[in-house]
Amino acid sequence: MKKIYLDNASTTAIRPEVIQEMTKVLAEDYGNPSSTHSFGRNAKSVLELSRKSIAKHLNAAAQEIIFTSCGTEANNWILRSAVKDLKVKRIVTSKIEHHAVLYTVLALQEEYGIQVDYVAIKPNGEIDTTDLVELLSQETKTLVSLMHVNNEIGTILNLDRIGIICKQHNALFHSDTVQSVGKTEIDLQKLSVDFIVASAHKFHGPKGVGFAFVRKNSGLQPLFFGGEQEKGLRAGTEAVHQIAGMAKALELSYANLESEKIYISELKSYLIHQLEIEFPTFSINGNPEGFYNILNVLLPLSEDKTAMILFHLDMKGIAVSRGSACQSGSIKASHVLAEFLSSEDLKKPSLRISISHYNTKEDIDVLVQALKTI
Ligand code: PLP
């Protein structure tokens, strides 16, 4: 049985060139980058070249890229230090953020008694910008945390516009860009964003490594205490092979961006077309003009199919999901869909299908045929 992977918003397959690069670094560049001898200097050079390469692709300065163990860590660090060290008294965020942001914000609210406001969500799953502007009319020192591309429904935030609004209102702006780094151009010289985060395993790199972009002179302080790594902002010996793999993955993602984007967009249109033929009354959750690799659909199937649909597809070797990876095993409704679907629709089966350049039209055909047999 050919296995079909259509869950690329959860994680992606590593590119062979990335594995090659990581294997080389593991075998040859095993020095500790903080050591001053030649082995250390060699590892340090791999580390700093990786940082430079990542910074170049995002038009940032190398010193603004801080390596972390994952996107979750980077989000936790930025939000926590903003409250603890930058004296942010209020966080404005949304109910459709990833739990790495939502649960961190709730913990900070409990620990520091900060004010938390949630921006209204429009019926198409997008942020209501008018409501954001209204919320920002308060004087309190505020950080806005809004994700770039939503991992469940693929709605896109206009980073440019939100950055300008935050600047006009003197608010700090953090964006969880885990789903968009490596999949769309991001120019950090042009954008008014203070902090963004990324995770290598979302762009065909290894798991267990990510980075934060922290704009110069932000005043952010470390989450962990220990060594002086990452200019004292993130203690702990850097995972050099992971970081080199991440830099390679990002380089390849941007080198192939245009062609892969066109290819994936075509597959997404093909999928929508096939669903229109086989399930004429299906609907798209979120804005139909959402991000090119994510499609979240509400299928015209009875409620009793909801719990077993993923299992049924899995038996046929097809991997998709119902929401974010951490939720997809549960039958609990998605916190993202709950923000704009009716309670009736929420009980019905919704599926998130997320595509990569490794997928083919045949994969889509197999998925649609499998759905017909449910
Ligand atoms: N933020 C978003 C939008 C995500 O999709 C994910 C991935 O699950 C994360 C954060 C967490 O990233 P990581 O798996 O690197 O901790």
Short mmCIF file of C-alpha atoms and ligand atoms in Angstrom, two decimals:
data_model
loop_
_atom_site.label_atom_id
_atom_site.label_comp_id
_atom_site.label_asym_id
_atom_site.label_seq_id
_atom_site.Cartn_x
_atom_site.Cartn_y
_atom_site.Cartn_z
CA MET A 1 0.00 0.00 0.00
CA LYS A 2 1.38 3.39 -1.00
CA LYS A 3 1.33 5.75 1.92
CA ILE A 4 0.13 9.29 1.37
CA TYR A 5 1.24 12.16 3.54
CA LEU A 6 -1.05 15.19 3.43
CA ASP A 7 -0.32 16.56 6.90
CA ASN A 8 2.46 19.01 6.09
CA ALA A 9 1.21 21.70 8.48
CA SER A 10 2.01 19.25 11.32
CA THR A 11 5.47 18.50 10.08
CA THR A 12 7.31 17.91 6.81
CA ALA A 13 9.67 15.35 5.31
CA ILE A 14 13.33 16.38 5.53
CA ARG A 15 14.97 17.18 2.19
CA PRO A 16 17.77 14.72 1.32
CA GLU A 17 20.30 17.58 1.02
CA VAL A 18 19.45 18.58 4.59
CA ILE A 19 20.11 15.07 5.87
CA GLN A 20 23.42 15.10 4.00
CA GLU A 21 24.42 18.41 5.54
CA MET A 22 23.46 17.31 9.04
CA THR A 23 25.31 14.00 8.70
CA LYS A 24 28.44 15.85 7.62
CA VAL A 25 28.26 18.25 10.56
CA LEU A 26 27.55 15.40 13.02
CA ALA A 27 30.55 13.44 11.76
CA GLU A 28 33.05 16.23 11.20
CA ASP A 29 32.12 19.37 13.12
CA TYR A 30 31.55 17.97 16.58
CA GLY A 31 33.43 20.61 18.54
CA ASN A 32 31.64 22.77 21.08
CA PRO A 33 31.14 26.17 19.46
CA SER A 34 32.04 27.85 22.76
CA SER A 35 35.50 26.18 22.88
CA THR A 36 38.42 28.28 21.72
CA HIS A 37 40.47 25.46 20.13
CA SER A 38 40.27 24.62 16.43
CA PHE A 39 37.45 22.07 16.88
CA GLY A 40 35.39 24.68 18.68
CA ARG A 41 36.23 27.39 16.18
CA ASN A 42 35.19 25.09 13.38
CA ALA A 43 31.78 24.40 14.99
CA LYS A 44 31.42 28.13 15.73
CA SER A 45 32.01 28.88 12.08
CA VAL A 46 29.24 26.42 11.04
CA LEU A 47 26.97 28.08 13.59
CA GLU A 48 27.66 31.64 12.48
CA LEU A 49 27.44 30.85 8.78
CA SER A 50 24.05 29.26 9.44
CA ARG A 51 22.92 32.35 11.34
CA LYS A 52 24.10 34.64 8.54
CA SER A 53 22.36 32.56 5.89
CA ILE A 54 19.04 32.51 7.80
CA ALA A 55 19.27 36.27 8.46
CA LYS A 56 19.97 36.97 4.78
CA HIS A 57 16.84 35.13 3.63
CA LEU A 58 14.68 37.23 5.95
CA ASN A 59 16.60 40.48 5.42
CA ALA A 60 17.57 40.69 9.10
CA ALA A 61 20.93 41.23 10.82
CA ALA A 62 22.67 38.01 11.90
CA GLN A 63 22.71 39.13 15.54
CA GLU A 64 18.90 39.35 15.48
CA ILE A 65 18.58 35.57 14.95
CA ILE A 66 18.63 33.56 18.20
CA PHE A 67 18.53 29.76 17.98
CA THR A 68 16.05 27.85 20.15
CA SER A 69 14.93 24.24 20.50
CA CYS A 70 11.61 24.85 18.71
CA GLY A 71 8.89 27.33 17.87
CA THR A 72 7.13 26.71 21.17
CA GLU A 73 10.23 27.72 23.14
CA ALA A 74 10.70 30.87 21.07
CA ASN A 75 7.07 31.92 21.62
CA ASN A 76 7.29 31.22 25.37
CA TRP A 77 10.53 33.17 25.69
CA ILE A 78 9.37 36.28 23.86
CA LEU A 79 5.99 36.53 25.57
CA ARG A 80 7.37 35.83 29.05
CA SER A 81 10.27 38.25 28.78
CA ALA A 82 8.02 40.94 27.31
CA VAL A 83 5.92 40.80 30.48
CA LYS A 84 8.74 40.19 32.98
CA ASP A 85 11.45 42.42 31.55
CA LEU A 86 9.84 44.86 29.12
CA LYS A 87 7.02 45.55 31.57
CA VAL A 88 4.22 44.83 29.16
CA LYS A 89 0.97 45.14 31.10
CA ARG A 90 -1.39 43.90 28.42
CA ILE A 91 -1.31 41.30 25.64
CA VAL A 92 -3.70 41.58 22.71
CA THR A 93 -3.97 38.27 20.90
CA SER A 94 -6.67 36.08 19.31
CA LYS A 95 -8.51 32.88 20.18
CA ILE A 96 -7.25 31.23 16.99
CA GLU A 97 -3.55 31.31 17.92
CA HIS A 98 -1.56 28.11 18.39
CA HIS A 99 -1.58 26.77 21.96
CA ALA A 100 2.12 27.68 22.19
CA VAL A 101 0.89 31.29 22.36
CA LEU A 102 -2.58 30.86 23.89
CA TYR A 103 -1.50 28.79 26.90
CA THR A 104 1.60 30.95 27.49
CA VAL A 105 -0.57 34.05 27.57
CA LEU A 106 -2.98 32.39 30.03
CA ALA A 107 -0.07 31.38 32.28
CA LEU A 108 1.28 34.95 32.21
CA GLN A 109 -2.16 36.33 33.02
CA GLU A 110 -2.32 34.03 36.06
CA GLU A 111 1.26 34.71 37.20
CA TYR A 112 1.56 38.44 36.55
CA GLY A 113 -2.07 39.58 36.51
CA ILE A 114 -1.64 41.16 33.06
CA GLN A 115 -4.66 42.23 31.05
CA VAL A 116 -5.46 39.97 28.09
CA ASP A 117 -7.73 41.03 25.24
CA TYR A 118 -8.76 38.88 22.30
CA VAL A 119 -9.31 40.49 18.90
CA ALA A 120 -12.61 39.61 17.24
CA ILE A 121 -12.52 37.00 14.47
CA LYS A 122 -14.48 37.57 11.26
CA PRO A 123 -16.76 34.80 9.89
CA ASN A 124 -14.03 33.86 7.38
CA GLY A 125 -11.54 33.18 10.17
CA GLU A 126 -9.55 36.38 9.70
CA ILE A 127 -8.61 38.93 12.34
CA ASP A 128 -10.95 41.93 12.55
CA THR A 129 -8.52 44.81 12.09
CA THR A 130 -11.09 47.46 13.07
CA ASP A 131 -11.49 45.74 16.42
CA LEU A 132 -7.71 45.63 16.84
CA VAL A 133 -7.45 49.37 16.28
CA GLU A 134 -10.19 49.94 18.84
CA LEU A 135 -8.44 47.71 21.39
CA LEU A 136 -5.20 49.60 20.86
CA SER A 137 -6.74 52.94 21.78
CA GLN A 138 -5.98 52.19 25.48
CA GLU A 139 -2.82 53.75 26.93
CA THR A 140 -1.53 50.57 28.72
CA LYS A 141 1.87 49.20 27.62
CA THR A 142 0.79 46.51 25.16
CA LEU A 143 2.21 43.65 23.12
CA VAL A 144 0.18 42.37 20.17
CA SER A 145 0.66 38.66 19.42
CA LEU A 146 -0.97 37.55 16.19
CA MET A 147 0.12 34.67 13.96
CA HIS A 148 1.02 35.14 10.31
CA VAL A 149 -0.53 31.99 8.79
CA ASN A 150 -3.02 30.02 10.84
CA ASN A 151 -1.91 26.39 11.14
CA GLU A 152 -5.44 24.97 11.06
CA ILE A 153 -7.27 27.02 8.45
CA GLY A 154 -4.48 28.83 6.59
CA THR A 155 -5.87 32.34 6.99
CA ILE A 156 -3.23 34.99 6.39
CA LEU A 157 -2.53 38.07 8.53
CA ASN A 158 -1.34 41.17 6.70
CA LEU A 159 1.92 41.59 8.63
CA ASP A 160 2.66 44.87 6.92
CA ARG A 161 -0.64 46.47 7.89
CA ILE A 162 -0.71 45.09 11.46
CA GLY A 163 2.90 46.23 11.96
CA ILE A 164 1.96 49.77 10.97
CA ILE A 165 -1.09 49.75 13.27
CA CYS A 166 1.04 48.52 16.21
CA LYS A 167 3.66 51.17 15.55
CA GLN A 168 1.04 53.93 15.37
CA HIS A 169 -0.27 52.81 18.76
CA ASN A 170 3.13 52.28 20.35
CA ALA A 171 2.51 48.56 20.85
CA LEU A 172 5.13 45.83 20.52
CA PHE A 173 4.31 43.30 17.81
CA HIS A 174 5.10 39.57 18.02
CA SER A 175 4.05 37.23 15.23
CA ASP A 176 4.14 33.43 15.31
CA THR A 177 5.42 32.83 11.77
CA VAL A 178 6.00 29.09 12.21
CA GLN A 179 3.74 28.23 9.24
CA SER A 180 5.05 30.91 6.90
CA VAL A 181 8.85 31.08 7.27
CA GLY A 182 10.32 29.19 4.31
CA LYS A 183 6.97 29.25 2.49
CA THR A 184 6.64 32.92 1.67
CA GLU A 185 8.95 35.93 1.44
CA ILE A 186 9.39 37.83 4.70
CA ASP A 187 11.37 41.09 4.63
CA LEU A 188 12.18 42.13 8.18
CA GLN A 189 13.62 45.46 7.07
CA LYS A 190 10.30 46.44 5.59
CA LEU A 191 8.01 45.04 8.30
CA SER A 192 7.35 46.77 11.62
CA VAL A 193 7.47 43.56 13.61
CA ASP A 194 9.55 43.25 16.79
CA PHE A 195 9.63 39.47 17.15
CA ILE A 196 8.93 36.49 14.92
CA VAL A 197 9.54 32.77 15.47
CA ALA A 198 10.22 29.78 13.23
CA SER A 199 10.55 26.02 13.46
CA ALA A 200 12.73 24.01 11.06
CA HIS A 201 10.53 20.93 10.86
CA LYS A 202 7.79 22.95 9.16
CA PHE A 203 10.03 23.75 6.18
CA HIS A 204 11.60 20.35 5.47
CA GLY A 205 14.26 20.67 8.15
CA PRO A 206 14.88 18.71 11.35
CA LYS A 207 12.67 18.65 14.45
CA GLY A 208 13.93 20.08 17.73
CA VAL A 209 15.32 23.33 16.38
CA GLY A 210 13.92 26.76 15.65
CA PHE A 211 14.79 30.39 16.01
CA ALA A 212 13.51 33.72 17.20
CA PHE A 213 14.03 36.97 15.37
CA VAL A 214 14.47 39.61 18.05
CA ARG A 215 14.86 43.13 16.74
CA LYS A 216 18.04 44.95 17.81
CA ASN A 217 17.95 46.67 21.23
CA SER A 218 14.67 44.99 22.17
CA GLY A 219 15.74 44.57 25.80
CA LEU A 220 14.60 40.94 25.92
CA GLN A 221 16.20 38.87 28.71
CA PRO A 222 16.87 35.11 28.76
CA LEU A 223 14.39 32.45 29.82
CA PHE A 224 17.13 29.99 30.84
CA PHE A 225 20.22 30.73 32.89
CA GLY A 226 23.58 29.09 32.28
CA GLY A 227 26.25 29.67 29.67
CA GLU A 228 26.78 32.74 27.55
CA GLN A 229 25.59 31.11 24.30
CA GLU A 230 23.51 33.15 21.86
CA LYS A 231 24.85 36.42 23.34
CA GLY A 232 23.58 35.37 26.75
CA LEU A 233 19.99 35.17 25.51
CA ARG A 234 19.69 31.38 25.29
CA ALA A 235 21.97 29.32 27.51
CA GLY A 236 22.82 25.76 26.47
CA THR A 237 25.28 24.32 23.95
CA GLU A 238 23.92 24.97 20.48
CA ALA A 239 22.78 21.89 18.51
CA VAL A 240 25.15 22.65 15.65
CA HIS A 241 23.97 19.84 13.33
CA GLN A 242 20.33 20.81 13.82
CA ILE A 243 21.07 24.47 13.18
CA ALA A 244 23.12 23.69 10.05
CA GLY A 245 20.23 21.49 8.86
CA MET A 246 17.75 24.29 9.51
CA ALA A 247 19.88 26.80 7.56
CA LYS A 248 20.19 24.36 4.65
CA ALA A 249 16.44 23.69 4.70
CA LEU A 250 15.65 27.42 4.65
CA GLU A 251 18.14 28.05 1.85
CA LEU A 252 16.54 25.31 -0.29
CA SER A 253 13.02 26.46 0.56
CA TYR A 254 13.77 29.96 -0.67
CA ALA A 255 15.75 28.74 -3.69
CA ASN A 256 12.70 26.71 -4.81
CA LEU A 257 9.99 28.99 -3.43
CA GLU A 258 8.38 30.19 -6.65
CA SER A 259 8.23 26.84 -8.45
CA GLU A 260 7.09 24.90 -5.37
CA LYS A 261 4.49 27.53 -4.54
CA ILE A 262 3.02 27.29 -8.05
CA TYR A 263 3.08 23.48 -7.93
CA ILE A 264 1.43 23.27 -4.48
CA SER A 265 -1.17 25.94 -5.37
CA GLU A 266 -2.14 23.93 -8.44
CA LEU A 267 -2.54 20.79 -6.33
CA LYS A 268 -4.73 22.71 -3.89
CA SER A 269 -6.95 23.98 -6.74
CA TYR A 270 -7.15 20.44 -8.09
CA LEU A 271 -8.19 19.16 -4.64
CA ILE A 272 -10.93 21.81 -4.38
CA HIS A 273 -12.15 20.90 -7.86
CA GLN A 274 -12.28 17.17 -7.07
CA LEU A 275 -14.16 17.84 -3.83
CA GLU A 276 -16.65 20.01 -5.77
CA ILE A 277 -17.28 17.06 -8.08
CA GLU A 278 -17.58 14.35 -5.41
CA PHE A 279 -19.02 16.37 -2.50
CA PRO A 280 -20.87 19.31 -4.13
CA THR A 281 -22.08 20.67 -0.78
CA PHE A 282 -18.71 20.67 0.99
CA SER A 283 -17.47 24.02 2.30
CA ILE A 284 -14.11 25.58 3.08
CA ASN A 285 -13.45 26.55 6.69
CA GLY A 286 -11.83 29.97 6.77
CA ASN A 287 -11.08 32.22 3.85
CA PRO A 288 -11.09 30.26 0.56
CA GLU A 289 -8.23 32.56 -0.48
CA GLY A 290 -6.11 31.24 2.39
CA PHE A 291 -2.48 30.09 2.37
CA TYR A 292 -1.49 27.96 -0.60
CA ASN A 293 -0.62 24.73 1.20
CA ILE A 294 -3.49 24.43 3.72
CA LEU A 295 -7.12 23.53 3.04
CA ASN A 296 -9.58 22.96 5.86
CA VAL A 297 -12.90 21.53 4.69
CA LEU A 298 -16.26 20.78 6.24
CA LEU A 299 -17.51 17.59 4.66
CA PRO A 300 -21.20 16.87 4.09
CA LEU A 301 -21.05 13.66 6.12
CA SER A 302 -23.10 12.72 9.15
CA GLU A 303 -21.92 13.59 12.66
CA ASP A 304 -21.32 9.97 13.61
CA LYS A 305 -18.48 9.85 11.03
CA THR A 306 -16.54 12.60 12.83
CA ALA A 307 -14.77 10.43 15.38
CA MET A 308 -13.61 7.70 13.01
CA ILE A 309 -12.74 9.60 9.83
CA LEU A 310 -9.02 9.94 10.57
CA PHE A 311 -8.80 6.33 11.66
CA HIS A 312 -10.56 5.22 8.48
CA LEU A 313 -8.13 7.22 6.29
CA ASP A 314 -5.16 6.02 8.32
CA MET A 315 -6.20 2.41 7.63
CA LYS A 316 -5.85 3.28 3.95
CA GLY A 317 -2.40 4.77 4.53
CA ILE A 318 -3.55 8.39 4.22
CA ALA A 319 -2.38 10.98 6.75
CA VAL A 320 -4.43 14.15 7.17
CA SER A 321 -5.58 15.83 10.35
CA ARG A 322 -8.53 17.40 12.07
CA GLY A 323 -6.67 20.34 13.54
CA SER A 324 -3.23 20.87 14.97
CA ALA A 325 -1.22 17.67 15.48
CA CYS A 326 -1.51 17.80 19.25
CA GLN A 327 -5.30 17.89 19.02
CA SER A 328 -5.95 15.60 16.12
CA GLY A 329 -5.97 12.46 18.27
CA SER A 330 -8.81 13.80 20.36
CA ILE A 331 -12.41 14.16 19.28
CA LYS A 332 -12.59 17.52 21.03
CA ALA A 333 -13.62 20.22 18.59
CA SER A 334 -10.87 22.51 17.33
CA HIS A 335 -10.54 25.75 19.32
CA VAL A 336 -9.92 27.54 16.00
CA LEU A 337 -13.05 26.27 14.21
CA ALA A 338 -15.07 26.91 17.39
CA GLU A 339 -14.47 30.63 16.87
CA PHE A 340 -16.50 30.89 13.69
CA LEU A 341 -18.45 27.67 12.98
CA SER A 342 -21.96 27.11 14.33
CA SER A 343 -22.26 24.47 17.07
CA GLU A 344 -24.05 22.24 14.54
CA ASP A 345 -21.24 22.49 11.98
CA LEU A 346 -18.63 22.01 14.67
CA LYS A 347 -19.94 18.49 15.31
CA LYS A 348 -19.61 17.52 11.65
CA PRO A 349 -16.35 16.19 10.19
CA SER A 350 -13.81 18.85 9.24
CA LEU A 351 -10.46 17.89 7.79
CA ARG A 352 -7.21 19.80 7.42
CA ILE A 353 -5.36 18.75 4.30
CA SER A 354 -1.89 20.28 4.01
CA ILE A 355 0.21 19.83 0.90
CA SER A 356 3.93 19.85 0.07
CA HIS A 357 5.93 19.67 -3.16
CA TYR A 358 6.33 15.92 -2.54
CA ASN A 359 2.60 15.35 -3.15
CA THR A 360 1.06 14.49 -6.52
CA LYS A 361 -2.36 14.65 -8.20
CA GLU A 362 -2.58 10.92 -7.62
CA ASP A 363 -2.34 11.50 -3.85
CA ILE A 364 -5.30 13.85 -4.10
CA ASP A 365 -7.29 11.33 -6.16
CA VAL A 366 -6.64 8.57 -3.63
CA LEU A 367 -7.72 10.84 -0.77
CA VAL A 368 -10.95 11.91 -2.48
CA GLN A 369 -11.82 8.32 -3.43
CA ALA A 370 -11.14 7.20 0.15
CA LEU A 371 -13.43 9.94 1.47
CA LYS A 372 -16.19 8.68 -0.82
CA THR A 373 -16.11 5.28 0.86
CA ILE A 374 -16.61 6.68 4.37
N1 PLP B 1 3.09 27.76 16.16
C1 PLP B 1 2.46 27.26 15.10
C2 PLP B 1 1.59 28.14 14.28
C3 PLP B 1 2.58 25.91 14.77
O1 PLP B 1 1.92 25.40 13.72
C4 PLP B 1 3.42 25.09 15.56
C5 PLP B 1 3.57 23.67 15.20
O2 PLP B 1 2.99 22.80 15.72
C6 PLP B 1 4.10 25.68 16.65
C7 PLP B 1 3.90 27.02 16.92
C8 PLP B 1 5.00 24.88 17.52
O3 PLP B 1 6.24 24.68 16.91
P1 PLP B 1 7.24 23.57 17.44
O4 PLP B 1 6.70 22.26 17.01
O5 PLP B 1 8.55 23.88 16.82
O6 PLP B 1 7.30 23.72 18.92
#
